[in-house]
C-alpha cells in the first residue's frame, strides 16, 4: 500500500487517527523488529526525518537515511533501477521529492510501500498529523479551519484531509497562488466536504476556530522570494487577523519564517498549538507505518 496522496487514506483515515491516539497514550505497538524504513530525502527536513526515524526506533525497527547526494541517484541512476534495488533491501520507503512525478514513478516500480514525505504537490503525513491535532484539541471535526497563505503542498493535503474528515475548510491565498485545481475538485467531490477558496483572508478566518498558515517561500522557490514577499504581505497571521476570530487556535506545519507569514507574538502566543502539532507527526507516522508495512 502506498501513501502518495492524502486521498490514499480515504478508506481508513478515521481508524488511523484513533490508532495514533492509542499509540500516543502508550498502547503497545506492532513489533517491527528487523524491518527497515528507507528515507530518501531530496530536500532538507527536521520534523519529518526525525519523526520517521524515532517512529521506527519506537516500533522496534530501523531506519536508513539515504541522501541522494551520497547515493547513485545523485549521479543519475534511474528512478526505476533505484526503486527495484531498494525494494530488495527495505520494507518500506518514505520519500521527500522535489517533484511529485519522481515519487509516482518510484512507486510504479517499487514492490514495497512508498510514503510521501513531501513533494511539490502534497504533504499527506503533515495533514494527517494536523487532523490528529485538531481532533485532540477540538474533540472532532465539527469546526471551521481557515488556511491563509500559499496554496502549496501543505495546503493541498490539508484540503483533502479536511474533506475526508468532513471538516469545513476555507482557504485564502493571493490571486495566482490558489491551491491545485485537481485536488480541489477531488476534495469537492467528497460528499462530506465543505471547501471554499477566496483571496480575502478576513473572509476565510471569519468564524474559524482554527487558523493555519505555512511559509510564503517553499523549498525550491527561493528565486521568487522577493516577489512572493510582496504578493503575500496582506496574508500574515498576526494579532489583528486573529482578533477577527473568537479565540481561534493557531497552527503552522513549521519551519516558520517568523515575521513573515506569522508574527512572533502569535507563534509564541497562548493560542498557538504548533509544537503539539509537530509532536503529533511522530504518533501519526507510527500508526501509518503499522498500517502500511506488511
Ligand atoms: N513540517 C515539516 O515537514 O517539517 P520538516 O521540513 O522539518 O520535515
Ligand atoms: N511548503 C513547505 C513545507 C515545509 C514542511 C515547503 O515545501 O517547503
Short mmCIF file of C-alpha atoms and ligand atoms in Angstrom, two decimals:
data_model
loop_
_atom_site.label_atom_id
_atom_site.label_comp_id
_atom_site.label_asym_id
_atom_site.label_seq_id
_atom_site.Cartn_x
_atom_site.Cartn_y
_atom_site.Cartn_z
CA UNK A 1 0.00 0.00 0.00
CA UNK A 2 1.36 3.42 -0.99
CA UNK A 3 0.51 6.75 0.62
CA UNK A 4 1.38 9.23 -2.11
CA UNK A 5 -1.63 11.44 -1.59
CA UNK A 6 -3.91 12.25 1.33
CA UNK A 7 -6.71 10.71 -0.74
CA UNK A 8 -4.93 7.31 -0.45
CA UNK A 9 -6.06 7.22 3.19
CA UNK A 10 -9.74 7.63 2.36
CA UNK A 11 -10.76 4.12 3.46
CA UNK A 12 -9.04 4.13 6.84
CA UNK A 13 -8.36 7.74 7.86
CA UNK A 14 -10.54 7.65 11.00
CA UNK A 15 -9.06 4.30 12.14
CA UNK A 16 -5.60 5.75 11.59
CA UNK A 17 -6.35 8.76 13.79
CA UNK A 18 -7.76 6.53 16.53
CA UNK A 19 -4.71 4.28 16.35
CA UNK A 20 -2.40 7.29 16.55
CA UNK A 21 -4.25 8.45 19.68
CA UNK A 22 -3.82 4.99 21.22
CA UNK A 23 -0.12 4.95 20.42
CA UNK A 24 0.26 8.44 21.89
CA UNK A 25 -1.28 7.12 25.12
CA UNK A 26 1.38 4.43 25.17
CA UNK A 27 -0.53 1.41 23.91
CA UNK A 28 1.64 -1.46 22.71
CA UNK A 29 2.61 -1.05 19.10
CA UNK A 30 3.17 -3.63 16.40
CA UNK A 31 6.62 -5.20 16.62
CA UNK A 32 8.55 -4.18 13.55
CA UNK A 33 11.90 -5.60 14.67
CA UNK A 34 14.11 -6.48 11.70
CA UNK A 35 12.08 -4.12 9.49
CA UNK A 36 13.77 -1.18 7.83
CA UNK A 37 12.26 2.05 6.56
CA UNK A 38 14.35 3.87 3.95
CA UNK A 39 14.29 7.66 3.96
CA UNK A 40 15.16 9.13 0.57
CA UNK A 41 15.18 12.90 1.02
CA UNK A 42 15.92 15.22 -1.90
CA UNK A 43 15.21 18.23 0.30
CA UNK A 44 16.01 19.36 3.83
CA UNK A 45 13.91 18.21 6.77
CA UNK A 46 13.88 18.43 10.54
CA UNK A 47 10.48 17.14 11.69
CA UNK A 48 9.72 14.58 9.01
CA UNK A 49 13.09 12.88 9.08
CA UNK A 50 13.42 12.92 12.87
CA UNK A 51 9.85 11.71 13.47
CA UNK A 52 10.16 8.85 10.97
CA UNK A 53 13.49 7.76 12.45
CA UNK A 54 12.19 7.89 16.02
CA UNK A 55 8.97 6.16 14.94
CA UNK A 56 10.96 3.23 13.58
CA UNK A 57 13.05 3.04 16.78
CA UNK A 58 9.91 3.01 18.93
CA UNK A 59 8.36 0.32 16.70
CA UNK A 60 11.44 -1.83 17.23
CA UNK A 61 12.72 -1.42 13.69
CA UNK A 62 15.39 0.59 11.95
CA UNK A 63 15.57 3.46 9.51
CA UNK A 64 18.12 4.16 6.82
CA UNK A 65 18.64 7.74 5.68
CA UNK A 66 19.64 7.85 2.03
CA UNK A 67 20.75 11.27 0.89
CA UNK A 68 20.53 11.37 -2.92
CA UNK A 69 23.80 13.33 -2.95
CA UNK A 70 25.64 10.39 -1.40
CA UNK A 71 23.96 7.68 -3.45
CA UNK A 72 23.95 6.78 -7.13
CA UNK A 73 20.63 8.64 -7.50
CA UNK A 74 22.66 11.86 -7.41
CA UNK A 75 24.86 10.51 -10.23
CA UNK A 76 21.90 9.80 -12.46
CA UNK A 77 20.93 6.19 -11.70
CA UNK A 78 17.36 5.85 -12.90
CA UNK A 79 14.43 6.04 -10.52
CA UNK A 80 13.29 2.67 -11.81
CA UNK A 81 16.58 0.90 -11.06
CA UNK A 82 16.79 2.59 -7.67
CA UNK A 83 13.23 1.54 -6.78
CA UNK A 84 13.80 -2.04 -7.92
CA UNK A 85 17.06 -2.30 -5.97
CA UNK A 86 15.90 -0.67 -2.74
CA UNK A 87 12.80 -2.88 -2.77
CA UNK A 88 15.13 -5.87 -2.29
CA UNK A 89 16.52 -4.48 0.99
CA UNK A 90 13.92 -2.26 2.58
CA UNK A 91 10.44 -2.99 3.96
CA UNK A 92 9.14 0.46 3.12
CA UNK A 93 10.40 3.83 2.00
CA UNK A 94 9.46 7.42 2.76
CA UNK A 95 10.47 9.84 0.02
CA UNK A 96 10.77 13.62 0.09
CA UNK A 97 10.97 14.52 -3.58
CA UNK A 98 11.36 17.78 -5.43
CA UNK A 99 8.77 16.65 -7.97
CA UNK A 100 5.68 14.61 -7.28
CA UNK A 101 6.39 12.79 -10.59
CA UNK A 102 9.52 11.27 -9.02
CA UNK A 103 7.63 9.63 -6.18
CA UNK A 104 4.89 8.44 -8.53
CA UNK A 105 7.49 6.87 -10.82
CA UNK A 106 9.33 5.31 -7.87
CA UNK A 107 6.09 3.84 -6.54
CA UNK A 108 5.28 2.50 -10.01
CA UNK A 109 8.38 0.29 -9.86
CA UNK A 110 8.79 -0.40 -6.14
CA UNK A 111 7.49 -3.60 -4.58
CA UNK A 112 7.46 -2.12 -1.07
CA UNK A 113 5.14 0.53 0.43
CA UNK A 114 6.05 4.09 -0.55
CA UNK A 115 5.10 7.02 1.71
CA UNK A 116 5.12 10.64 0.53
CA UNK A 117 7.29 12.64 2.93
CA UNK A 118 6.54 15.86 0.96
CA UNK A 119 6.56 16.71 -2.72
CA UNK A 120 5.80 19.91 -4.58
CA UNK A 121 2.16 18.77 -4.74
CA UNK A 122 1.34 17.21 -1.37
CA UNK A 123 2.40 16.61 2.23
CA UNK A 124 -0.04 13.92 3.39
CA UNK A 125 1.80 12.94 6.60
CA UNK A 126 1.59 16.56 7.71
CA UNK A 127 -2.13 16.80 7.00
CA UNK A 128 -2.82 13.56 8.89
CA UNK A 129 -0.91 14.83 11.95
CA UNK A 130 -2.82 18.11 11.64
CA UNK A 131 -6.13 16.25 11.71
CA UNK A 132 -4.95 14.34 14.77
CA UNK A 133 -4.10 17.65 16.45
CA UNK A 134 -7.46 19.23 15.64
CA UNK A 135 -9.31 16.12 16.83
CA UNK A 136 -7.35 16.20 20.07
CA UNK A 137 -7.88 19.92 20.70
CA UNK A 138 -11.45 20.26 19.45
CA UNK A 139 -12.84 16.80 20.13
CA UNK A 140 -13.71 16.20 16.48
CA UNK A 141 -14.11 17.85 13.13
CA UNK A 142 -17.25 19.89 13.62
CA UNK A 143 -15.12 23.02 13.31
CA UNK A 144 -14.10 25.52 10.67
CA UNK A 145 -10.44 25.56 9.67
CA UNK A 146 -9.05 28.60 7.84
CA UNK A 147 -5.80 28.32 5.88
CA UNK A 148 -4.23 31.67 5.00
CA UNK A 149 -1.19 31.87 2.73
CA UNK A 150 0.24 29.94 -0.19
CA UNK A 151 -1.92 27.30 -1.87
CA UNK A 152 1.04 24.92 -1.67
CA UNK A 153 1.74 21.24 -0.90
CA UNK A 154 0.70 21.60 2.74
CA UNK A 155 -2.47 23.43 1.77
CA UNK A 156 -3.36 20.84 -0.88
CA UNK A 157 -3.13 17.91 1.52
CA UNK A 158 -4.96 19.85 4.21
CA UNK A 159 -7.85 20.47 1.82
CA UNK A 160 -8.02 16.75 1.02
CA UNK A 161 -7.72 15.82 4.69
CA UNK A 162 -10.43 18.25 5.75
CA UNK A 163 -12.72 16.93 3.03
CA UNK A 164 -12.15 13.31 4.10
CA UNK A 165 -12.71 14.20 7.75
CA UNK A 166 -15.86 16.17 6.98
CA UNK A 167 -14.36 19.39 8.35
CA UNK A 168 -15.11 22.78 6.86
CA UNK A 169 -12.05 24.46 5.35
CA UNK A 170 -11.73 27.98 3.96
CA UNK A 171 -8.55 28.86 2.09
CA UNK A 172 -7.36 32.41 1.43
CA UNK A 173 -4.46 32.97 -0.96
CA UNK A 174 -3.30 35.91 -3.02
CA UNK A 175 -4.54 35.81 -6.64
CA UNK A 176 -2.42 33.37 -8.63
CA UNK A 177 -1.42 31.30 -5.58
CA UNK A 178 -4.59 29.23 -5.26
CA UNK A 179 -4.39 25.51 -4.40
CA UNK A 180 -4.07 22.79 -7.05
CA UNK A 181 -7.21 22.65 -9.16
CA UNK A 182 -7.33 18.83 -9.44
CA UNK A 183 -7.03 18.43 -5.66
CA UNK A 184 -9.75 20.99 -5.11
CA UNK A 185 -12.06 19.17 -7.49
CA UNK A 186 -11.29 15.81 -5.86
CA UNK A 187 -11.98 17.29 -2.42
CA UNK A 188 -15.21 18.90 -3.55
CA UNK A 189 -16.36 15.54 -4.97
CA UNK A 190 -16.26 14.03 -1.47
CA UNK A 191 -19.77 14.22 -0.11
CA UNK A 192 -18.70 15.31 3.39
CA UNK A 193 -16.59 18.24 2.11
CA UNK A 194 -17.10 21.98 2.60
CA UNK A 195 -14.22 23.70 0.81
CA UNK A 196 -14.11 27.37 -0.12
CA UNK A 197 -11.29 29.36 -1.71
CA UNK A 198 -11.08 33.13 -1.56
CA UNK A 199 -8.48 35.88 -1.95
CA UNK A 200 -9.74 37.58 1.23
CA UNK A 201 -8.03 36.44 4.46
CA UNK A 202 -10.68 38.17 6.60
CA UNK A 203 -13.43 36.25 4.86
CA UNK A 204 -11.58 32.95 5.41
CA UNK A 205 -10.94 33.46 9.12
CA UNK A 206 -14.45 34.73 9.90
CA UNK A 207 -15.95 32.26 12.38
CA UNK A 208 -12.91 29.96 12.07
CA UNK A 209 -11.95 28.01 15.20
CA UNK A 210 -8.54 27.07 13.85
CA UNK A 211 -6.27 29.24 11.69
CA UNK A 212 -3.37 27.67 9.79
CA UNK A 213 -0.51 29.00 7.75
CA UNK A 214 2.71 27.90 6.07
CA UNK A 215 5.72 29.67 4.60
CA UNK A 216 5.34 32.04 1.67
CA UNK A 217 8.50 30.65 0.06
CA UNK A 218 8.64 26.88 -0.02
CA UNK A 219 11.83 24.89 -0.53
CA UNK A 220 12.99 25.38 -4.11
CA UNK A 221 11.13 28.69 -4.60
CA UNK A 222 13.91 30.89 -3.24
CA UNK A 223 14.41 32.69 -6.59
CA UNK A 224 10.92 34.18 -6.41
CA UNK A 225 11.26 35.21 -2.77
CA UNK A 226 11.19 39.00 -3.33
CA UNK A 227 8.05 38.81 -5.47
CA UNK A 228 6.36 36.43 -3.06
CA UNK A 229 7.02 38.66 -0.06
CA UNK A 230 5.25 41.48 -1.91
CA UNK A 231 2.36 39.29 -3.03
CA UNK A 232 1.74 37.77 0.41
CA UNK A 233 2.14 40.87 2.60
CA UNK A 234 -1.59 41.03 3.41
CA UNK A 235 -1.76 37.33 4.30
CA UNK A 236 0.16 37.34 7.58
CA UNK A 237 -1.24 35.65 10.68
CA UNK A 238 -0.94 38.42 13.23
CA UNK A 239 -2.92 39.60 16.22
CA UNK A 240 -5.05 41.87 14.00
CA UNK A 241 -6.22 38.94 11.90
CA UNK A 242 -6.68 36.70 14.93
CA UNK A 243 -8.83 39.37 16.57
CA UNK A 244 -11.35 38.74 13.82
CA UNK A 245 -11.90 35.23 15.24
CA UNK A 246 -13.24 34.19 18.62
CA UNK A 247 -10.02 32.94 20.11
CA UNK A 248 -9.03 30.63 17.23
CA UNK A 249 -6.22 28.14 17.72
CA UNK A 250 -3.18 28.68 15.51
CA UNK A 251 -1.37 26.01 13.53
CA UNK A 252 1.75 26.01 11.36
CA UNK A 253 3.44 22.94 9.91
CA UNK A 254 6.88 24.53 10.56
CA UNK A 255 9.52 25.55 9.75
CA UNK A 256 8.20 29.10 10.13
CA UNK A 257 9.67 32.33 8.86
CA UNK A 258 8.88 34.41 11.92
CA UNK A 259 7.85 37.94 10.98
CA UNK A 260 6.73 36.86 7.52
CA UNK A 261 3.68 34.55 7.37
CA UNK A 262 3.30 34.63 11.17
CA UNK A 263 4.36 37.04 13.90
CA UNK A 264 6.39 36.00 16.94
CA UNK A 265 3.53 37.19 19.11
CA UNK A 266 1.11 34.72 17.52
CA UNK A 267 3.53 31.82 17.12
CA UNK A 268 4.57 32.06 20.78
CA UNK A 269 1.13 33.14 21.98
CA UNK A 270 -1.41 31.23 24.08
CA UNK A 271 -3.45 30.09 21.08
CA UNK A 272 -0.53 28.52 19.26
CA UNK A 273 -0.57 24.73 19.16
CA UNK A 274 2.31 24.37 16.72
CA UNK A 275 4.58 22.22 18.89
CA UNK A 276 1.77 19.81 19.83
CA UNK A 277 1.16 19.65 16.09
CA UNK A 278 4.85 18.92 15.46
CA UNK A 279 4.83 16.20 18.16
CA UNK A 280 1.85 14.54 16.52
CA UNK A 281 3.90 13.86 13.39
CA UNK A 282 5.55 11.08 15.43
CA UNK A 283 2.38 9.45 16.74
CA UNK A 284 0.60 9.63 13.42
CA UNK A 285 3.52 8.25 11.46
CA UNK A 286 3.85 5.31 13.86
CA UNK A 287 0.22 4.46 13.14
CA UNK A 288 0.81 4.93 9.42
CA UNK A 289 3.90 2.68 9.37
CA UNK A 290 2.00 -0.01 11.33
CA UNK A 291 -0.73 0.20 8.73
CA UNK A 292 1.32 0.08 5.53
CA UNK A 293 4.15 -2.28 6.49
CA UNK A 294 3.47 -5.91 5.58
N1 LIG B 1 6.65 20.16 8.63
C1 LIG B 1 7.68 19.52 8.08
O1 LIG B 1 7.51 18.66 7.22
O2 LIG B 1 8.88 19.90 8.56
P1 LIG B 1 10.30 19.43 8.04
O3 LIG B 1 10.54 20.10 6.70
O4 LIG B 1 11.26 19.91 9.09
O5 LIG B 1 10.31 17.95 7.88
N1 LIG B 2 5.57 24.29 1.98
C1 LIG B 2 6.79 23.99 2.68
C2 LIG B 2 6.55 22.95 3.70
C3 LIG B 2 7.74 22.54 4.50
C4 LIG B 2 7.41 21.48 5.51
C5 LIG B 2 7.83 23.55 1.68
O1 LIG B 2 7.50 22.80 0.76
O2 LIG B 2 8.99 23.96 1.80
#
